[in-house]
Amino acid sequence: MMKNTLLAILSFSISMTTNAFAAPKNMPIDFIGEWCTPSKDGDITTYTLPSWTEDHKCNEILSIDQWEFVFNMGGDVETYCNPESIRTKQDVAPSGVAYFATISANCREGLNPNRKSHRTYEFKRYKGNLMIRSK
């Protein structure tokens, strides 16, 4: 009896510990990579894959990995964003697949932990182009 009670308490403690920490959100695989040479049209910024740029030269790189994305706006200005929630969808057409993601992220300017903000981004990828709208 004592053994069963001890096992139940131990099991409950383990489940409470694992549920107390939310796992970090993973960026969708379709957006991971280095994107560069942004162009702005209204509130939408379009990035391209390095192979899609003129002379294959990049500037102002957007780096997306599994855990975060980093905007480098030239010089020492960088914005680091960690996703908190991600909604994805895709649209399939004969010419290719468009990938969409709405990402709520906790962002910070540079390495300064005091300059944090919560932002929502809409990502759309079609072939070698990535369009981002910040809400």
mmCIF file of C-alpha atoms in Angstrom:
data_model
loop_
_atom_site.group_PDB
_atom_site.id
_atom_site.type_symbol
_atom_site.label_atom_id
_atom_site.label_comp_id
_atom_site.label_asym_id
_atom_site.label_seq_id
_atom_site.Cartn_x
_atom_site.Cartn_y
_atom_site.Cartn_z
ATOM 1 C CA MET A 1 0.000 0.000 0.000
ATOM 2 C CA MET A 2 2.757 2.405 0.985
ATOM 3 C CA LYS A 3 4.631 1.513 -2.200
ATOM 4 C CA ASN A 4 1.601 2.338 -4.393
ATOM 5 C CA THR A 5 1.065 5.665 -2.611
ATOM 6 C CA LEU A 6 4.726 6.567 -3.055
ATOM 7 C CA LEU A 7 4.587 5.681 -6.769
ATOM 8 C CA ALA A 8 1.432 7.761 -7.222
ATOM 9 C CA ILE A 9 3.033 10.788 -5.546
ATOM 10 C CA LEU A 10 6.197 10.398 -7.595
ATOM 11 C CA SER A 11 4.215 10.060 -10.834
ATOM 12 C CA PHE A 12 2.150 13.149 -10.000
ATOM 13 C CA SER A 13 5.304 15.165 -9.191
ATOM 14 C CA ILE A 14 6.930 14.237 -12.491
ATOM 15 C CA SER A 15 3.827 15.140 -14.510
ATOM 16 C CA MET A 16 3.498 18.504 -12.737
ATOM 17 C CA THR A 17 7.169 19.293 -13.370
ATOM 18 C CA THR A 18 6.999 18.479 -17.080
ATOM 19 C CA ASN A 19 3.767 20.447 -17.552
ATOM 20 C CA ALA A 20 5.124 23.498 -15.711
ATOM 21 C CA PHE A 21 7.540 24.352 -18.516
ATOM 22 C CA ALA A 22 6.114 24.970 -21.983
ATOM 23 C CA ALA A 23 8.315 23.702 -24.763
ATOM 24 C CA PRO A 24 9.687 26.368 -27.078
ATOM 25 C CA LYS A 25 7.818 26.714 -30.357
ATOM 26 C CA ASN A 26 9.645 25.510 -33.442
ATOM 27 C CA MET A 27 9.746 27.620 -36.580
ATOM 28 C CA PRO A 28 8.124 25.887 -39.565
ATOM 29 C CA ILE A 29 10.744 24.172 -41.739
ATOM 30 C CA ASP A 30 9.508 26.012 -44.855
ATOM 31 C CA PHE A 31 10.832 29.339 -43.518
ATOM 32 C CA ILE A 32 14.174 28.230 -42.053
ATOM 33 C CA GLY A 33 17.263 29.647 -43.737
ATOM 34 C CA GLU A 34 19.025 32.870 -44.599
ATOM 35 C CA TRP A 35 16.947 35.522 -46.381
ATOM 36 C CA CYS A 36 18.359 38.763 -47.655
ATOM 37 C CA THR A 37 18.142 42.056 -49.517
ATOM 38 C CA PRO A 38 14.758 43.227 -48.243
ATOM 39 C CA SER A 39 12.517 45.536 -50.230
ATOM 40 C CA LYS A 40 9.614 47.366 -48.655
ATOM 41 C CA ASP A 41 6.175 47.953 -50.168
ATOM 42 C CA GLY A 42 3.857 49.570 -47.649
ATOM 43 C CA ASP A 43 3.784 47.392 -44.534
ATOM 44 C CA ILE A 44 5.160 44.310 -46.314
ATOM 45 C CA THR A 45 8.882 43.527 -46.447
ATOM 46 C CA THR A 46 10.002 41.010 -49.071
ATOM 47 C CA TYR A 47 13.187 38.981 -48.638
ATOM 48 C CA THR A 48 14.765 36.615 -51.157
ATOM 49 C CA LEU A 49 16.983 33.584 -50.979
ATOM 50 C CA PRO A 50 20.634 34.458 -51.651
ATOM 51 C CA SER A 51 20.498 32.510 -54.928
ATOM 52 C CA TRP A 52 17.622 34.745 -56.091
ATOM 53 C CA THR A 53 19.456 38.052 -55.552
ATOM 54 C CA GLU A 54 21.353 39.988 -58.190
ATOM 55 C CA ASP A 55 25.012 38.918 -58.222
ATOM 56 C CA HIS A 56 24.151 36.575 -55.295
ATOM 57 C CA LYS A 57 25.037 39.356 -52.829
ATOM 58 C CA CYS A 58 23.131 39.775 -49.592
ATOM 59 C CA ASN A 59 22.622 42.645 -47.232
ATOM 60 C CA GLU A 60 20.387 43.084 -44.210
ATOM 61 C CA ILE A 61 20.042 39.361 -43.588
ATOM 62 C CA LEU A 62 17.029 37.738 -41.924
ATOM 63 C CA SER A 63 18.234 34.533 -40.281
ATOM 64 C CA ILE A 64 15.608 31.945 -39.318
ATOM 65 C CA ASP A 65 16.486 28.817 -37.405
ATOM 66 C CA GLN A 66 14.455 26.246 -35.517
ATOM 67 C CA TRP A 67 14.110 28.360 -32.343
ATOM 68 C CA GLU A 68 14.218 32.034 -33.359
ATOM 69 C CA PHE A 69 14.499 34.543 -36.153
ATOM 70 C CA VAL A 70 16.871 37.505 -36.251
ATOM 71 C CA PHE A 71 16.472 40.656 -38.319
ATOM 72 C CA ASN A 72 19.789 42.361 -39.142
ATOM 73 C CA MET A 73 18.999 45.846 -40.390
ATOM 74 C CA GLY A 74 22.602 46.729 -41.134
ATOM 75 C CA GLY A 75 25.342 47.688 -38.736
ATOM 76 C CA ASP A 76 24.864 46.655 -35.122
ATOM 77 C CA VAL A 77 21.054 46.833 -35.152
ATOM 78 C CA GLU A 78 19.567 43.364 -34.683
ATOM 79 C CA THR A 79 16.148 42.240 -33.488
ATOM 80 C CA TYR A 80 15.875 38.749 -31.976
ATOM 81 C CA CYS A 81 12.434 37.106 -31.908
ATOM 82 C CA ASN A 82 11.400 33.905 -30.148
ATOM 83 C CA PRO A 83 8.061 32.445 -31.286
ATOM 84 C CA GLU A 84 5.379 31.993 -28.627
ATOM 85 C CA SER A 85 2.584 30.735 -30.874
ATOM 86 C CA ILE A 86 2.513 29.703 -34.529
ATOM 87 C CA ARG A 87 -0.398 29.029 -36.886
ATOM 88 C CA THR A 88 0.427 27.619 -40.316
ATOM 89 C CA LYS A 89 -1.352 26.823 -43.547
ATOM 90 C CA GLN A 90 -0.464 26.258 -47.177
ATOM 91 C CA ASP A 91 -2.006 26.855 -50.558
ATOM 92 C CA VAL A 92 -1.209 24.357 -53.305
ATOM 93 C CA ALA A 93 -1.438 25.413 -56.954
ATOM 94 C CA PRO A 94 -0.089 23.910 -60.189
ATOM 95 C CA SER A 95 2.751 26.470 -60.163
ATOM 96 C CA GLY A 96 3.900 25.639 -56.617
ATOM 97 C CA VAL A 97 3.062 25.799 -52.941
ATOM 98 C CA ALA A 98 2.635 28.979 -50.898
ATOM 99 C CA TYR A 99 3.361 28.600 -47.191
ATOM 100 C CA PHE A 100 1.785 30.898 -44.583
ATOM 101 C CA ALA A 101 2.464 31.390 -40.884
ATOM 102 C CA THR A 102 1.115 33.804 -38.303
ATOM 103 C CA ILE A 103 3.692 34.050 -35.551
ATOM 104 C CA SER A 104 3.338 35.779 -32.188
ATOM 105 C CA ALA A 105 6.817 36.393 -30.859
ATOM 106 C CA ASN A 106 8.666 37.886 -27.948
ATOM 107 C CA CYS A 107 11.309 40.172 -29.498
ATOM 108 C CA ARG A 108 14.233 42.129 -28.116
ATOM 109 C CA GLU A 109 16.514 44.747 -29.623
ATOM 110 C CA GLY A 110 20.103 43.567 -29.632
ATOM 111 C CA LEU A 111 21.232 41.778 -26.520
ATOM 112 C CA ASN A 112 19.491 44.244 -24.213
ATOM 113 C CA PRO A 113 16.908 42.273 -22.175
ATOM 114 C CA ASN A 114 15.175 45.526 -21.151
ATOM 115 C CA ARG A 115 14.130 46.390 -24.706
ATOM 116 C CA LYS A 116 11.540 43.634 -25.186
ATOM 117 C CA SER A 117 8.285 43.793 -27.091
ATOM 118 C CA HIS A 118 5.572 41.401 -28.171
ATOM 119 C CA ARG A 119 4.929 41.360 -31.919
ATOM 120 C CA THR A 120 2.827 39.432 -34.403
ATOM 121 C CA TYR A 121 4.150 38.667 -37.872
ATOM 122 C CA GLU A 122 2.496 37.230 -40.971
ATOM 123 C CA PHE A 123 4.951 35.204 -43.056
ATOM 124 C CA LYS A 124 4.242 34.109 -46.620
ATOM 125 C CA ARG A 125 6.717 32.106 -48.660
ATOM 126 C CA TYR A 126 6.356 31.417 -52.342
ATOM 127 C CA LYS A 127 9.366 29.797 -53.971
ATOM 128 C CA GLY A 128 12.443 31.997 -53.298
ATOM 129 C CA ASN A 129 10.516 34.938 -51.840
ATOM 130 C CA LEU A 130 9.495 35.562 -48.251
ATOM 131 C CA MET A 131 6.999 38.327 -47.515
ATOM 132 C CA ILE A 132 6.611 39.523 -43.913
ATOM 133 C CA ARG A 133 3.997 41.847 -42.479
ATOM 134 C CA SER A 134 4.362 43.077 -38.923
ATOM 135 C CA LYS A 135 1.105 43.755 -37.107
#
